[in-house]
């Protein structure tokens, strides 16, 4: 893609030696081309595939609208749509209520130990979805669920108290797992609010409830709407929960329907693509509305860059109540799920906790899982993929963001939109379109680890954009201009001024992408082949094979390693002056 | 020396509209002199400065420094900012927070094509740091400096490259009032000592008057008057300049007899007939405004001596404000109210009559239809 820099419109920021323009801008043109390839080509292939009939040994694929007929005009259409909607709405609402309540408690009250709670409440972010789901099966399944067994024992009945294999159960597990996202979003919203706005209301004579209702909630309303939409889209994309909890009892949402279609025989990729298109339309719409909200709410923006003094209310005895709320939350999202995994990882065969079972504690599952021939490859692949994708993304997006934020190149907004486009791709849909794309293009990527790398980089590109844009906006433009005035070339300025100043954001974004890459399942599940398994895929296979204790052992190790990685990263980050990793 | 010829710079605003930031801007700065671009925010002074720096690409015009063309739309020349060797101090100072004081100053030398030896860099940096009195803070984190120190660091960074031209973008606006005054002297001393040709941008008229050899007053993207500080203050060529630089009284009037040989003309105004100073040749009957500075409105309880061209009248004290080293009186003459700035010893009570004198050379006639014109 030729970046048209002609002298007439090159009011470029920074130092551009006019005669060497073509060479200076070559890497940028390259970056734009790569992003366009990553974001657009798979989409085109999926659209194309969705109008083809299944290819079998006897008949070639041909043009058809049957896929859309099946996906949109059968009597299952409405049911699938409504189930997806119900699940996603429920999950978003649950995650938001938990997250917003906790954020308010954490930001605006004097609850004891809240720093500790804050750290603990974020732990679910590093637990892979599949492990969280499995641990809640151990806790809440009607037959072996520990909570049911405990309650049945206590009340001496055989009533099933909770059942995760149901829509409410799915909502419960998915909503809980993603409540930390809402927690973070709302914490940011509360923090960016200038306390002077509330204080001036108080000086005007308003009471606390009046301030809450007429000022705080109004100011937070754009953030609330945006958070709800983000959570809704996320729940629509959710794959682990619908696959593990919904499919066994016949509850289908879009993601599990796509998975089902691909794994039927013959593989109905066309139908899966048609479902994918439906999902894509819904998520695009939501993401579009979210962007609109945040751009419209510019006037609500109270962020001035000045650090606000946190405004904390003294709530007296109520702080014990809020502490208990925190405690219960941490119990549900961290302690119980981890303990149940730990327990089952120490058993020869899965059994519910009892005194008898306590005698059989063993490290056998750890030994067995580490003895699997694929385990080494899987770990190696996971580490390699996550480090490579995080590094590639952060470097590429630092250049892209610089183009978007700093230059006046025509069409730079297009780069921004292009690089943010993968945000609307559910992981499964992205995996599907990349699969279709490289199955068709004979460039030898399919079936290798490269296809997974392409998927990861595409999928997490928007995160890199977000981290880099945020930190670049905080770097005053004059810092670069003064380098130009000092005689530094564009490349020197980028290397010696821009990158060092972006470092905190680069490191934070890098850590985040490493974590989400290691957790990634929805895309990998469609793209792996023997020899390119990753750890999350291996956990999925162990579940399919019913090897619960080995799964638990692997899960416990994975969580511990991720936890140590985050701690280490924080430590290193602090040394390099990262305020908020 | 610097010469800017009919410079036009425009840019697209966020809503896609084209903003004509600098229009037909021309001026010259002789060697070693300090030229100030003065004007309200949004008048295009910073855009003009950034165009000289090369950070903004002008639409048309020409910029020349000591005979070398750094920009010319006709010759299709645009020298990149990093090749111009101009020193610049930014409004935010743009101190790089990830480097210490020494490294900030050393940067311009380090990125040079012909990079001096390590020893020479150190010598030159320390010499400049000593000049701005920061030598003992060389190892300090740049972010741990006070506002005044940051300002001097930014200046040191601009000076270390021995620039052909020094560009200062509101360098004092981020300092508090006391420090600003001190730095004003400091800046003036250093500019004169180093003999640097300097372009200074500010919206603060007292800064401009104090520092400059010459001032260009800008409004709406155009230079409306160029002159020495005294010229600008005492002989404003239009209403905008009179109003923006210092405070002034405007009295509407009509010319009743055109300028004589001494540049004086008679004007009919609501406060009576006045003899005023005409810069332009004003025809009889043309509408004008007369600008009189408050300190040139003399008040006295006693009868005032009347020279040849002095305007004398009587008014009534309407209100007065005590401001420490002087008093502001509002005096009603006829239907008009004049502002007078007088010595605090004058104690005439409100409501009393008072004598007013305005010397003709202090009353400046300005053509009413002040079409903006470049006064170069």
PDB file of C-alpha atoms in Angstrom, chain A residues 8 62 100 189 247 283 385 419 442 514 527 529 534 545:
ATOM      1  CA  UNK A   8       1.852  19.120  -1.439  1.00  0.00           C
ATOM      2  CA  UNK A  62     -20.728 -24.898  -5.582  1.00  0.00           C
ATOM      3  CA  UNK A 100     -19.661  -2.229  39.606  1.00  0.00           C
ATOM      4  CA  UNK A 189     -14.686   5.288  35.579  1.00  0.00           C
ATOM      5  CA  UNK A 247     -23.688 -28.666  24.569  1.00  0.00           C
ATOM      6  CA  UNK A 283     -20.819  -7.822  17.636  1.00  0.00           C
ATOM      7  CA  UNK A 385       3.320 -18.262  20.720  1.00  0.00           C
ATOM      8  CA  UNK A 419      -6.201  -2.503  13.366  1.00  0.00           C
ATOM      9  CA  UNK A 442      -1.522 -22.734  -0.903  1.00  0.00           C
ATOM     10  CA  UNK A 514       1.149 -12.827  27.001  1.00  0.00           C
ATOM     11  CA  UNK A 527      -6.349 -24.282  14.084  1.00  0.00           C
ATOM     12  CA  UNK A 529      -2.992 -29.998  14.433  1.00  0.00           C
ATOM     13  CA  UNK A 534      -0.995 -25.529  23.020  1.00  0.00           C
ATOM     14  CA  UNK A 545     -11.143 -37.941  27.348  1.00  0.00           C
TER      15      UNK A 545
END
